[in-house]
XYZ file of C-alpha atoms in Angstrom:
352
model
C -23.820 -6.559 21.713
C -27.638 -6.580 21.658
C -27.669 -10.012 20.095
C -25.239 -11.424 22.655
C -27.221 -9.851 25.478
C -30.397 -11.545 24.251
C -28.786 -14.873 23.439
C -25.854 -15.292 25.877
C -25.262 -18.898 24.846
C -24.822 -18.121 21.180
C -21.474 -17.689 19.432
C -20.722 -15.316 16.584
C -18.146 -15.665 13.809
C -17.405 -12.332 12.135
C -15.953 -12.227 8.647
C -13.933 -9.026 8.531
C -12.215 -9.437 5.135
C -13.831 -9.079 1.696
C -11.370 -11.073 -0.494
C -13.290 -10.375 -3.730
C -13.166 -6.586 -3.189
C -16.440 -6.437 -5.036
C -18.275 -4.553 -2.299
C -15.556 -2.599 -0.565
C -12.630 -2.522 -2.936
C -10.563 -3.597 0.031
C -11.255 -0.267 1.715
C -12.106 0.300 5.359
C -10.738 -3.037 6.496
C -9.417 -1.341 9.617
C -12.896 -0.035 10.395
C -14.381 -3.491 9.962
C -11.799 -5.110 12.199
C -12.278 -2.419 14.868
C -16.046 -2.858 14.855
C -15.760 -6.634 14.997
C -12.996 -7.050 17.572
C -15.291 -6.617 20.582
C -13.826 -7.657 23.906
C -16.414 -10.380 24.509
C -14.945 -13.881 24.597
C -17.918 -15.091 22.542
C -17.017 -12.996 19.530
C -14.330 -14.276 17.182
C -12.680 -12.585 14.211
C -12.691 -15.122 11.485
C -9.763 -13.401 9.845
C -7.658 -14.448 12.843
C -8.716 -18.066 12.383
C -8.156 -19.562 15.810
C -8.274 -23.057 14.309
C -4.593 -22.723 13.450
C -1.712 -20.299 14.148
C -1.844 -17.243 11.847
C 0.527 -14.479 10.738
C -0.792 -10.925 10.227
C 1.589 -8.428 8.618
C 1.371 -4.622 8.689
C 3.578 -3.022 6.031
C 4.890 0.567 5.953
C 4.062 1.314 9.579
C 5.715 4.718 9.147
C 2.781 5.757 6.919
C 0.115 4.638 9.404
C -2.550 7.118 10.472
C -3.813 7.487 14.051
C -6.768 5.136 13.505
C -4.475 2.379 12.203
C -2.200 2.822 15.192
C -5.166 2.488 17.537
C -6.270 -0.618 15.645
C -2.871 -2.248 16.094
C -2.762 -1.406 19.774
C -6.193 -3.023 20.242
C -5.277 -6.123 18.271
C -1.869 -6.627 19.857
C -3.202 -6.396 23.406
C -6.616 -7.983 22.857
C -5.264 -11.052 21.049
C -2.154 -11.581 23.190
C -3.446 -15.004 24.259
C -4.312 -16.118 20.717
C -2.080 -18.067 18.305
C -1.438 -15.010 16.132
C 1.954 -13.682 15.118
C 1.974 -10.000 14.225
C 4.760 -8.707 11.945
C 5.117 -4.971 11.428
C 7.517 -3.453 8.920
C 8.806 0.086 9.174
C 11.687 2.334 8.162
C 14.509 2.814 10.666
C 13.221 4.331 13.933
C 14.889 7.717 14.111
C 13.051 9.491 16.962
C 10.822 8.928 19.959
C 7.708 10.010 18.041
C 8.059 7.240 15.456
C 4.924 5.191 14.835
C 6.663 1.991 15.912
C 7.554 3.483 19.292
C 3.908 4.481 19.816
C 2.880 0.851 19.355
C 5.760 -0.523 21.407
C 4.845 1.698 24.350
C 1.617 -0.302 24.801
C 3.275 -3.732 24.780
C 4.979 -5.719 27.467
C 8.657 -6.314 26.699
C 8.143 -10.072 26.823
C 5.498 -10.002 24.094
C 7.506 -8.547 21.243
C 10.919 -8.470 19.626
C 12.430 -5.733 17.490
C 14.569 -6.960 14.614
C 16.872 -4.390 13.010
C 17.686 -5.259 9.416
C 21.132 -4.185 8.249
C 22.447 -3.939 4.712
C 22.781 -7.215 2.830
C 26.253 -8.698 2.722
C 27.971 -8.674 -0.679
C 27.711 -12.430 -1.059
C 23.988 -12.245 -0.380
C 23.599 -9.452 -2.961
C 25.394 -11.656 -5.471
C 22.880 -14.411 -4.822
C 20.047 -11.889 -5.250
C 21.421 -10.718 -8.599
C 21.765 -14.301 -9.817
C 18.163 -15.021 -8.772
C 16.825 -11.908 -10.536
C 18.911 -12.406 -13.703
C 19.838 -16.072 -14.127
C 22.996 -16.485 -16.206
C 24.468 -13.119 -15.325
C 27.124 -14.837 -13.210
C 28.974 -15.379 -16.461
C 29.748 -11.635 -16.356
C 31.283 -11.149 -12.882
C 32.242 -7.527 -13.601
C 28.606 -6.600 -14.169
C 27.490 -8.493 -11.071
C 30.108 -6.776 -8.886
C 29.145 -3.338 -10.265
C 25.501 -3.947 -9.386
C 26.426 -5.164 -5.923
C 28.685 -2.164 -5.285
C 26.125 0.341 -6.516
C 23.311 -1.389 -4.635
C 24.923 -0.689 -1.267
C 23.235 -3.688 0.355
C 19.735 -2.416 -0.408
C 17.709 -5.128 -2.183
C 15.243 -2.638 -3.693
C 18.139 -0.556 -5.010
C 19.729 -3.681 -6.506
C 16.493 -4.516 -8.295
C 16.145 -0.932 -9.560
C 19.702 -0.953 -10.962
C 19.039 -4.186 -12.773
C 15.912 -2.639 -14.204
C 17.961 0.328 -15.462
C 20.512 -1.945 -17.148
C 17.689 -3.936 -18.784
C 16.028 -0.716 -19.981
C 19.314 0.500 -21.494
C 19.920 -2.820 -23.237
C 23.152 -3.457 -21.337
C 21.654 -6.677 -19.996
C 19.522 -8.709 -22.394
C 17.527 -11.702 -21.229
C 17.504 -14.579 -23.656
C 14.500 -16.646 -24.588
C 13.630 -20.100 -23.229
C 16.804 -22.173 -23.032
C 19.001 -19.182 -23.776
C 21.288 -17.346 -21.398
C 21.663 -13.704 -20.441
C 23.969 -11.567 -22.543
C 25.800 -8.304 -21.796
C 26.262 -5.649 -24.463
C 28.952 -3.019 -24.148
C 31.225 -2.159 -21.247
C 29.596 -1.734 -17.868
C 32.136 0.975 -17.069
C 30.567 3.151 -19.766
C 27.144 3.015 -18.126
C 26.122 5.826 -15.787
C 23.969 4.634 -12.875
C 22.708 7.221 -10.334
C 23.890 6.840 -6.749
C 20.441 6.941 -5.111
C 17.275 4.873 -5.388
C 15.339 8.025 -6.293
C 17.777 8.839 -9.090
C 17.641 5.309 -10.513
C 13.828 5.272 -10.514
C 13.653 8.763 -12.043
C 15.954 7.738 -14.868
C 14.003 4.554 -15.504
C 10.700 6.434 -15.674
C 12.224 9.039 -18.053
C 13.225 6.209 -20.411
C 9.638 4.976 -20.738
C 7.680 5.713 -23.891
C 5.537 8.846 -23.764
C 2.256 6.929 -23.334
C 3.653 4.607 -20.675
C 5.174 7.468 -18.712
C 1.945 9.458 -18.854
C -0.087 6.475 -17.679
C 2.317 5.833 -14.782
C 2.297 9.486 -13.692
C -1.471 9.666 -13.970
C -1.822 6.546 -11.793
C 0.498 8.203 -9.246
C -1.987 11.054 -8.955
C -4.749 8.621 -7.978
C -2.718 6.949 -5.229
C -0.786 3.837 -4.252
C -3.882 1.870 -5.327
C -5.660 3.050 -8.458
C -8.449 2.065 -10.847
C -7.938 1.065 -14.472
C -10.997 2.907 -15.810
C -10.024 6.108 -14.021
C -6.551 6.072 -15.535
C -8.059 5.322 -18.948
C -10.378 8.326 -18.643
C -7.660 10.683 -17.444
C -5.192 9.670 -20.139
C -7.759 9.282 -22.935
C -6.145 5.998 -23.862
C -8.197 3.319 -25.567
C -5.435 0.766 -24.988
C -4.909 1.309 -21.265
C -4.982 -2.424 -20.488
C -1.965 -3.029 -22.729
C -0.199 -0.022 -21.219
C -0.738 -1.244 -17.661
C 0.371 -4.722 -18.624
C 3.605 -3.329 -20.022
C 4.233 -1.364 -16.800
C 3.570 -4.560 -14.882
C 6.138 -6.442 -16.944
C 8.666 -3.727 -16.111
C 7.988 -4.155 -12.355
C 6.387 -0.767 -11.748
C 2.859 -1.883 -10.839
C 0.872 -5.043 -10.120
C -2.801 -6.073 -10.451
C -4.844 -6.538 -7.279
C -8.195 -7.800 -8.512
C -11.758 -6.713 -9.308
C -12.569 -3.250 -7.975
C -15.570 -2.131 -5.936
C -16.891 -0.420 -9.075
C -18.566 -2.739 -11.559
C -16.416 -3.752 -14.522
C -13.304 -2.062 -13.138
C -9.986 -3.444 -11.921
C -7.637 -2.378 -9.157
C -3.886 -1.965 -9.624
C -1.177 -0.895 -7.185
C 2.370 0.436 -7.314
C 4.881 -2.221 -6.329
C 6.613 0.276 -4.075
C 5.583 3.653 -2.706
C 8.856 5.176 -3.959
C 7.878 4.416 -7.558
C 4.650 6.366 -6.991
C 6.515 9.228 -5.279
C 9.043 9.587 -8.100
C 6.383 9.415 -10.829
C 4.256 12.004 -8.991
C 7.164 14.382 -8.462
C 7.934 14.310 -12.199
C 4.734 16.196 -13.070
C 4.222 19.962 -13.047
C 2.231 21.260 -10.123
C -0.390 22.784 -12.383
C -0.872 19.447 -14.137
C -1.157 17.629 -10.819
C -3.728 20.143 -9.567
C -5.982 19.640 -12.606
C -5.605 15.865 -12.429
C -6.529 15.777 -8.721
C -9.739 17.660 -9.498
C -10.640 15.172 -12.225
C -9.935 12.252 -9.909
C -12.186 13.769 -7.252
C -15.017 14.360 -9.736
C -14.718 10.815 -11.134
C -14.674 9.238 -7.680
C -17.595 11.365 -6.454
C -19.674 10.241 -9.419
C -18.746 6.564 -9.072
C -19.151 6.412 -5.311
C -22.796 7.411 -5.412
C -24.589 6.481 -2.204
C -21.311 5.144 -0.758
C -19.577 8.496 -0.972
C -19.188 8.665 2.810
C -16.827 5.666 2.609
C -14.608 7.584 0.238
C -14.994 10.983 1.922
C -11.375 11.109 3.236
C -10.025 10.271 -0.228
C -12.332 12.778 -1.889
C -11.240 15.479 0.556
C -7.617 14.661 -0.240
C -8.020 15.007 -3.996
C -10.121 18.178 -3.830
C -7.587 19.723 -1.451
C -4.722 18.924 -3.837
C -6.912 20.288 -6.629
C -7.480 23.491 -4.583
C -11.272 23.214 -4.662
C -11.680 24.471 -1.097
C -15.461 24.210 -1.017
C -15.447 20.537 -1.943
C -12.521 19.949 0.416
C -14.461 21.385 3.339
C -17.593 19.443 2.379
C -15.933 16.046 2.279
C -13.577 16.729 5.176
C -16.625 17.509 7.319
C -18.371 14.344 6.114
C -15.285 12.268 6.862
C -15.073 13.826 10.330
C -18.750 13.106 11.038
C -18.330 9.497 10.006
C -15.242 9.070 12.159
C -17.014 10.674 15.137
C -19.959 8.340 14.666
C -17.690 5.314 14.687
C -15.868 6.608 17.746
C -19.205 7.162 19.427
C -20.237 3.554 18.730
C -16.975 2.275 20.183
C -17.337 4.442 23.304
C -20.949 3.268 23.706
C -19.902 -0.378 23.464
C -17.106 0.234 26.018
C -19.586 1.915 28.366
C -21.995 -0.979 28.191
C -19.196 -3.427 28.896
C -18.108 -1.301 31.877
C -21.673 -1.289 33.280
C -21.867 -5.058 33.009
C -18.662 -5.380 34.986
């Protein structure tokens, strides 16, 4: 604002995304966007790229915190005249307090459309199975069993296929070879819920793989390779993570904010939830403490950026002193940012 006040004819392009993750690890993107999306017509968010129409997607809206909801409200209303399509994904809206309804309440009916996704039709599920396991159409009984058990849920269908692959019922052939089925599908027991299927798959992992997956679940939806290596004491963590990736549990994100480290993420939050629930509470408590201590040491001078996450882990680890310390630091940082936003809004109001 000071710069624009001094040089009213100048234009500013703000880069609000750090694609390398080297400095921020992808964190605090919402804060960056909020700070950069000033209401002046001379300020442009480069991430919105007004040179061409853009699509910005917000996944898992049902998990959004209050700051993220405020961010979306600001973006949706402030960029209503820009060539940007916003897509938000959420679980079914069950009550009036749902996050999606909070966002919708600030939008004009003509500016948005709600699309309700129903279960996939059986024929569509068949196509999905064929795409995931080419050659399986030669075994129609197996395909129909997967479709029936999947109940039109694509994630459930994928999880069931993973179970059958883990059990050796379905065997993928090599290059140029087809898919084979071993044994009778009627003899295979497949749980009736997504949670049950995932729990059974995780139980079938080798001891080291299962421990690595559960340890990563302690860290969060996004986790760091070196942290998991330290917690598990594994010298071959890279091979372990690669194996979990090949089994569709996790995926690599890129270089982490910490030098020499790498970020990974769970493919789906349910995988993390099931892996986390499979650990004893006492084990989880100890692991949360170790995560907090590791992150506090690595964060160094940037600990305020990670204060909310540190408070979370120390709370789960029942270190109440550390919890209070970092919760207060996180609150001070949030208040400071809110103060800056209110100051900018006040200046704009005075100019009007």
